[in-house]
């Protein structure tokens, strides 16, 4: 039977040495060319994901395991879909019903899964550095699905792809990242990626929600929302991560929304056609006004979720190809 999928122009398969990494643990250290390879490949998967027949057999015979020690809707589901759409066998390990609950350590869990010969482990963990530690103990590729406040590389890649598809470029754009930067691995990965690709990055937050070493990222810092987004092309809002907070970082949620919550009116301070992003999950009425979040003329939030699957397919493609070519 004829396939109902339109023929998609795939980018020339980049040679394995063009992305010489066994794992994807962070954006820090990736070159602009390596990031571009992933974004170009991801672009080719967008059409595949919109077609009726979404499946190929690139990963046939490969095993992917999702190992999430923190909750997730978008990241875990899109890793699973990405693996399945490429024809791989995808398993979600339910941490809450696993032997971790009987006291098994992260490393013992990793070694146990390693003995089953997976090809890729996608891991989310509440502690910064835990995913890197795990990657040093297993034979397969490891993809970081978010570790503590450190990095969330596939989120930054999907954000970049969303921006690039809308603006046709990343270089030269001005992007404000606003909200709880201190606890945000999304902010950190985006700072690395956007500055590497030539965007101008601003951080907007109260002083209590900014990292101490913020200068090292090559960004400009603002404590006032309207000043920070003035002249911006993109305003990326972040959730208040109360689960990572010990003590008071903001006087109250009401006060926070008043000064740092993005509304249509406050967005007028940005460029007239500025677009709004949010990695999700959103806290409506805390960091973003509900009406603005749902405004399809200003909000890229749904598109970000869509790009998540395509980007993760691209990551799986390059890492499994590297495994075939024994890139360590
Ligand atoms: N953006 C993001 O990481 O969302 P989830 O926590 O739902 O995976």
Coordinates of C-alpha atoms and ligand atoms in Angstrom, one line a residue:
X1 CA 0.0 0.0 0.0
X2 CA 1.3 3.5 -0.9
X3 CA 2.5 5.6 2.1
X4 CA 0.4 8.6 2.8
X5 CA 3.5 10.6 4.0
X6 CA 4.7 13.4 1.7
X7 CA 8.3 12.9 0.6
X8 CA 10.4 15.0 3.0
X9 CA 13.6 16.5 2.0
X10 CA 16.1 15.2 4.5
X11 CA 19.3 17.1 5.2
X12 CA 22.5 15.4 4.0
X13 CA 23.3 12.9 6.7
X14 CA 26.2 14.6 8.6
X15 CA 29.3 12.4 9.1
X16 CA 29.6 10.9 12.6
X17 CA 32.6 13.0 13.4
X18 CA 30.5 16.2 12.9
X19 CA 28.8 15.4 16.2
X20 CA 31.4 13.4 18.0
X21 CA 29.5 12.7 21.3
X22 CA 28.4 9.5 22.9
X23 CA 25.9 11.3 25.2
X24 CA 23.9 14.5 25.3
X25 CA 24.4 15.7 28.9
X26 CA 24.3 19.5 28.3
X27 CA 24.5 22.3 25.8
X28 CA 27.6 23.8 27.5
X29 CA 30.6 22.9 25.2
X30 CA 28.6 22.2 22.0
X31 CA 29.7 24.2 19.0
X32 CA 27.4 26.3 16.8
X33 CA 27.9 23.7 14.1
X34 CA 26.9 20.8 16.4
X35 CA 23.8 22.6 17.5
X36 CA 23.0 23.4 13.8
X37 CA 23.3 19.7 12.9
X38 CA 20.7 18.7 15.5
X39 CA 18.3 21.6 14.5
X40 CA 18.6 20.8 10.7
X41 CA 17.9 17.1 11.4
X42 CA 15.0 18.0 13.7
X43 CA 13.5 20.2 11.0
X44 CA 13.3 17.2 8.7
X45 CA 11.3 15.3 11.4
X46 CA 8.6 18.0 11.8
X47 CA 6.9 17.1 8.5
X48 CA 7.2 13.4 9.3
X49 CA 5.4 14.0 12.7
X50 CA 2.6 15.9 10.9
X51 CA 2.0 13.1 8.3
X52 CA -0.5 10.4 8.8
X53 CA 2.2 7.7 8.8
X54 CA 4.7 8.9 11.3
X55 CA 6.9 5.9 11.6
X56 CA 10.3 4.9 10.1
X57 CA 12.6 2.1 11.0
X58 CA 15.8 4.0 11.7
X59 CA 15.9 2.6 15.3
X60 CA 14.6 -0.8 14.5
X61 CA 16.1 -3.3 17.0
X62 CA 17.3 -0.5 19.3
X63 CA 16.1 -0.2 22.9
X64 CA 15.5 3.1 24.7
X65 CA 14.7 3.4 28.4
X66 CA 13.1 6.4 30.1
X67 CA 14.3 6.7 33.7
X68 CA 12.6 9.7 35.3
X69 CA 13.2 10.4 39.0
X70 CA 11.1 13.6 38.7
X71 CA 7.7 14.2 37.3
X72 CA 7.3 15.1 33.6
X73 CA 4.6 15.4 31.0
X74 CA 6.3 16.9 27.9
X75 CA 9.8 15.5 28.1
X76 CA 9.1 11.9 29.0
X77 CA 6.2 11.6 26.5
X78 CA 8.2 13.1 23.7
X79 CA 11.2 10.9 24.3
X80 CA 8.8 7.9 24.2
X81 CA 7.1 9.1 21.0
X82 CA 10.5 10.0 19.4
X83 CA 11.8 6.5 20.0
X84 CA 8.6 4.9 18.8
X85 CA 8.3 7.0 15.6
X86 CA 11.9 6.0 14.7
X87 CA 10.9 2.3 15.2
X88 CA 12.7 1.7 18.4
X89 CA 11.5 -0.3 21.5
X90 CA 10.8 2.3 24.2
X91 CA 10.3 1.4 27.8
X92 CA 9.2 3.8 30.6
X93 CA 10.7 2.7 33.9
X94 CA 8.2 3.6 36.6
X95 CA 10.5 4.8 39.4
X96 CA 7.7 4.9 41.9
X97 CA 7.1 1.2 41.6
X98 CA 10.7 0.2 41.1
X99 CA 13.3 -1.3 43.5
X100 CA 14.6 2.3 44.1
X101 CA 11.7 2.4 46.6
X102 CA 13.4 -0.6 48.4
X103 CA 16.6 1.4 48.7
X104 CA 18.4 0.5 45.5
X105 CA 20.8 3.3 44.6
X106 CA 20.9 5.3 41.4
X107 CA 24.1 3.6 40.3
X108 CA 22.9 0.1 41.1
X109 CA 19.7 0.9 39.1
X110 CA 21.8 2.2 36.2
X111 CA 24.0 -0.9 36.3
X112 CA 21.0 -3.2 36.4
X113 CA 19.5 -1.5 33.3
X114 CA 22.9 -1.5 31.6
X115 CA 23.0 -5.3 31.9
X116 CA 19.9 -5.4 29.7
X117 CA 21.8 -3.8 26.9
X118 CA 19.8 -0.7 26.1
X119 CA 21.0 1.6 23.4
X120 CA 19.9 4.9 25.0
X121 CA 18.9 5.9 28.5
X122 CA 16.9 9.1 28.9
X123 CA 17.3 10.3 32.5
X124 CA 15.8 13.0 34.6
X125 CA 17.0 13.5 38.2
X126 CA 16.5 16.1 40.9
X127 CA 20.3 16.4 41.6
X128 CA 22.6 18.4 39.4
X129 CA 25.3 16.1 38.0
X130 CA 23.5 12.9 38.7
X131 CA 22.9 12.2 35.0
X132 CA 26.6 12.7 34.2
X133 CA 27.6 10.4 37.0
X134 CA 25.2 7.7 35.6
X135 CA 26.6 8.1 32.1
X136 CA 30.0 7.2 33.4
X137 CA 28.7 3.8 34.7
X138 CA 26.9 2.5 31.6
X139 CA 27.9 1.4 28.1
X140 CA 25.0 3.0 26.3
X141 CA 24.3 6.6 25.3
X142 CA 22.7 8.8 27.9
X143 CA 20.4 11.8 27.2
X144 CA 19.9 14.3 30.0
X145 CA 16.1 14.9 30.5
X146 CA 16.9 17.6 33.2
X147 CA 19.2 17.3 36.2
X148 CA 18.5 19.5 39.2
X149 CA 19.2 23.1 38.4
X150 CA 22.0 22.2 36.0
X151 CA 20.9 21.6 32.4
X152 CA 17.9 20.5 30.2
X153 CA 19.6 20.3 26.8
X154 CA 16.7 19.0 24.7
X155 CA 14.5 21.8 26.0
X156 CA 17.0 24.4 24.8
X157 CA 17.2 22.6 21.5
X158 CA 13.4 22.6 21.0
X159 CA 13.2 26.2 22.0
X160 CA 15.9 27.1 19.5
X161 CA 14.2 25.2 16.8
X162 CA 10.9 27.0 17.6
X163 CA 12.7 30.3 17.4
X164 CA 14.6 29.4 14.2
X165 CA 11.4 28.2 12.4
X166 CA 9.6 31.4 13.3
X167 CA 12.3 34.0 12.7
X168 CA 14.5 32.0 10.2
X169 CA 17.5 32.7 12.4
X170 CA 18.7 32.9 16.0
X171 CA 21.8 35.1 15.5
X172 CA 21.1 38.8 16.2
X173 CA 17.8 38.2 18.0
X174 CA 17.3 39.7 21.5
X175 CA 15.8 37.1 23.9
X176 CA 14.7 37.9 27.5
X177 CA 14.5 35.0 29.9
X178 CA 12.3 36.0 32.8
X179 CA 11.4 34.5 36.1
X180 CA 13.0 32.0 38.5
X181 CA 16.4 31.8 36.7
X182 CA 18.1 30.6 39.9
X183 CA 16.4 27.2 40.0
X184 CA 16.0 26.8 36.2
X185 CA 17.9 24.2 34.2
X186 CA 16.0 25.4 31.2
X187 CA 17.4 29.0 31.6
X188 CA 20.9 27.6 32.0
X189 CA 20.7 25.5 28.8
X190 CA 19.1 28.3 26.9
X191 CA 21.8 30.8 28.0
X192 CA 24.5 28.5 26.7
X193 CA 22.6 27.7 23.4
X194 CA 21.4 31.2 22.6
X195 CA 24.7 33.0 23.2
X196 CA 26.6 30.2 21.3
X197 CA 24.3 30.8 18.3
X198 CA 24.8 34.6 18.5
X199 CA 21.6 35.8 20.2
X200 CA 21.6 38.6 22.7
X201 CA 20.3 37.3 26.0
X202 CA 18.8 39.2 28.9
X203 CA 17.8 37.8 32.3
X204 CA 14.9 39.4 34.1
X205 CA 14.3 38.5 37.7
X206 CA 14.3 39.8 41.3
X207 CA 17.8 39.6 42.8
X208 CA 16.7 36.7 45.0
X209 CA 16.0 34.6 41.9
X210 CA 19.3 35.2 40.0
X211 CA 22.3 32.9 40.2
X212 CA 25.4 34.5 41.9
X213 CA 27.7 33.8 39.0
X214 CA 25.4 35.2 36.4
X215 CA 28.2 37.3 34.7
X216 CA 29.9 34.1 33.4
X217 CA 27.0 33.5 31.0
X218 CA 27.6 36.6 28.9
X219 CA 24.1 38.0 29.5
X220 CA 22.6 41.3 30.6
X221 CA 20.6 41.4 33.9
X222 CA 17.5 43.4 34.7
X223 CA 15.4 43.5 37.8
X224 CA 12.5 45.3 36.2
X225 CA 10.3 43.3 33.7
X226 CA 9.4 46.2 31.4
X227 CA 13.0 47.4 31.2
X228 CA 14.2 43.9 30.6
X229 CA 11.9 43.1 27.7
X230 CA 12.1 46.5 26.1
X231 CA 13.2 45.9 22.4
X232 CA 13.1 42.1 22.7
X233 CA 12.1 39.7 20.0
X234 CA 11.3 36.9 22.3
X235 CA 10.2 36.8 25.9
X236 CA 10.8 33.4 27.5
X237 CA 8.9 33.0 30.8
X238 CA 9.9 30.6 33.6
X239 CA 7.9 28.9 36.3
X240 CA 8.5 29.6 39.9
X241 CA 10.0 26.3 41.0
X242 CA 8.7 26.2 44.5
X243 CA 9.6 22.5 44.8
X244 CA 13.3 23.5 44.8
X245 CA 12.9 26.5 47.2
X246 CA 13.7 26.4 50.8
X247 CA 12.5 29.6 52.4
X248 CA 11.0 32.7 50.9
X249 CA 12.3 34.0 47.6
X250 CA 9.3 36.3 46.7
X251 CA 7.1 38.2 49.2
X252 CA 3.9 36.6 47.8
X253 CA 2.5 35.1 44.6
X254 CA 0.2 38.1 44.2
X255 CA 3.1 40.5 44.5
X256 CA 5.2 38.4 42.2
X257 CA 2.6 38.5 39.4
X258 CA 2.2 42.2 39.9
X259 CA 5.8 42.9 39.2
X260 CA 7.0 39.9 37.2
X261 CA 3.9 38.3 35.7
X262 CA 3.7 38.8 31.9
X263 CA 0.5 40.3 30.6
X264 CA -0.5 41.6 27.2
X265 CA -0.1 45.2 28.5
X266 CA 3.4 44.6 29.9
X267 CA 4.4 42.8 26.6
X268 CA 3.8 46.2 24.9
X269 CA 7.3 47.2 26.2
X270 CA 8.8 44.6 23.9
X271 CA 9.1 44.8 20.1
X272 CA 5.6 45.2 18.5
X273 CA 5.7 41.6 17.1
X274 CA 7.5 40.0 20.0
X275 CA 6.6 36.4 20.8
X276 CA 6.2 34.7 24.1
X277 CA 7.6 31.3 25.1
X278 CA 7.3 29.1 28.1
X279 CA 8.8 25.6 28.6
X280 CA 5.9 24.4 30.7
X281 CA 4.4 23.4 33.0
X282 CA 2.9 26.9 33.3
X283 CA 1.5 28.5 36.4
X284 CA -1.2 30.7 35.0
X285 CA -1.6 33.9 36.9
X286 CA 1.8 33.5 38.5
X287 CA 4.4 34.1 35.9
X288 CA 2.1 34.5 32.9
X289 CA -1.4 35.8 32.3
X290 CA -3.8 33.1 31.0
X291 CA -5.1 35.1 28.1
X292 CA -1.6 35.8 26.8
X293 CA -0.5 32.2 27.2
X294 CA -3.4 31.1 24.9
X295 CA -3.1 34.0 22.4
X296 CA -2.0 32.1 19.2
X297 CA -0.8 35.4 17.6
X298 CA 1.8 36.0 20.4
X299 CA 2.4 32.6 22.1
X300 CA 4.7 29.9 20.8
X301 CA 4.0 27.5 23.7
X302 CA 2.1 24.9 21.7
X303 CA 4.7 25.0 18.9
X304 CA 7.5 24.4 21.5
X305 CA 5.8 21.2 22.6
X306 CA 5.5 20.0 19.0
X307 CA 9.2 20.7 18.3
X308 CA 10.1 18.6 21.4
X309 CA 9.4 15.3 19.6
X310 CA 11.3 16.3 16.4
X311 CA 14.3 17.5 18.4
X312 CA 14.5 14.3 20.4
X313 CA 14.2 12.2 17.2
X314 CA 17.2 14.1 15.9
X315 CA 19.2 13.5 19.1
X316 CA 18.4 9.8 19.0
X317 CA 19.5 9.7 15.3
X318 CA 22.9 11.2 15.8
X319 CA 23.6 9.3 19.0
X320 CA 22.7 5.9 17.6
X321 CA 24.7 6.6 14.4
X322 CA 27.6 7.5 16.6
X323 CA 27.2 4.2 18.5
X324 CA 27.4 2.4 15.1
X325 CA 30.5 4.3 14.3
X326 CA 31.9 3.6 17.8
X327 CA 32.2 7.3 18.7
X328 CA 32.9 7.5 22.4
Ligands
LIG1 N1 9.5 21.5 29.9 C1 9.5 20.4 30.6 O1 10.6 19.8 31.0 O2 8.3 19.9 30.9 P1 8.0 18.5 31.7 O3 8.4 18.7 33.1 O4 6.5 18.3 31.6 O5 8.8 17.4 31.1

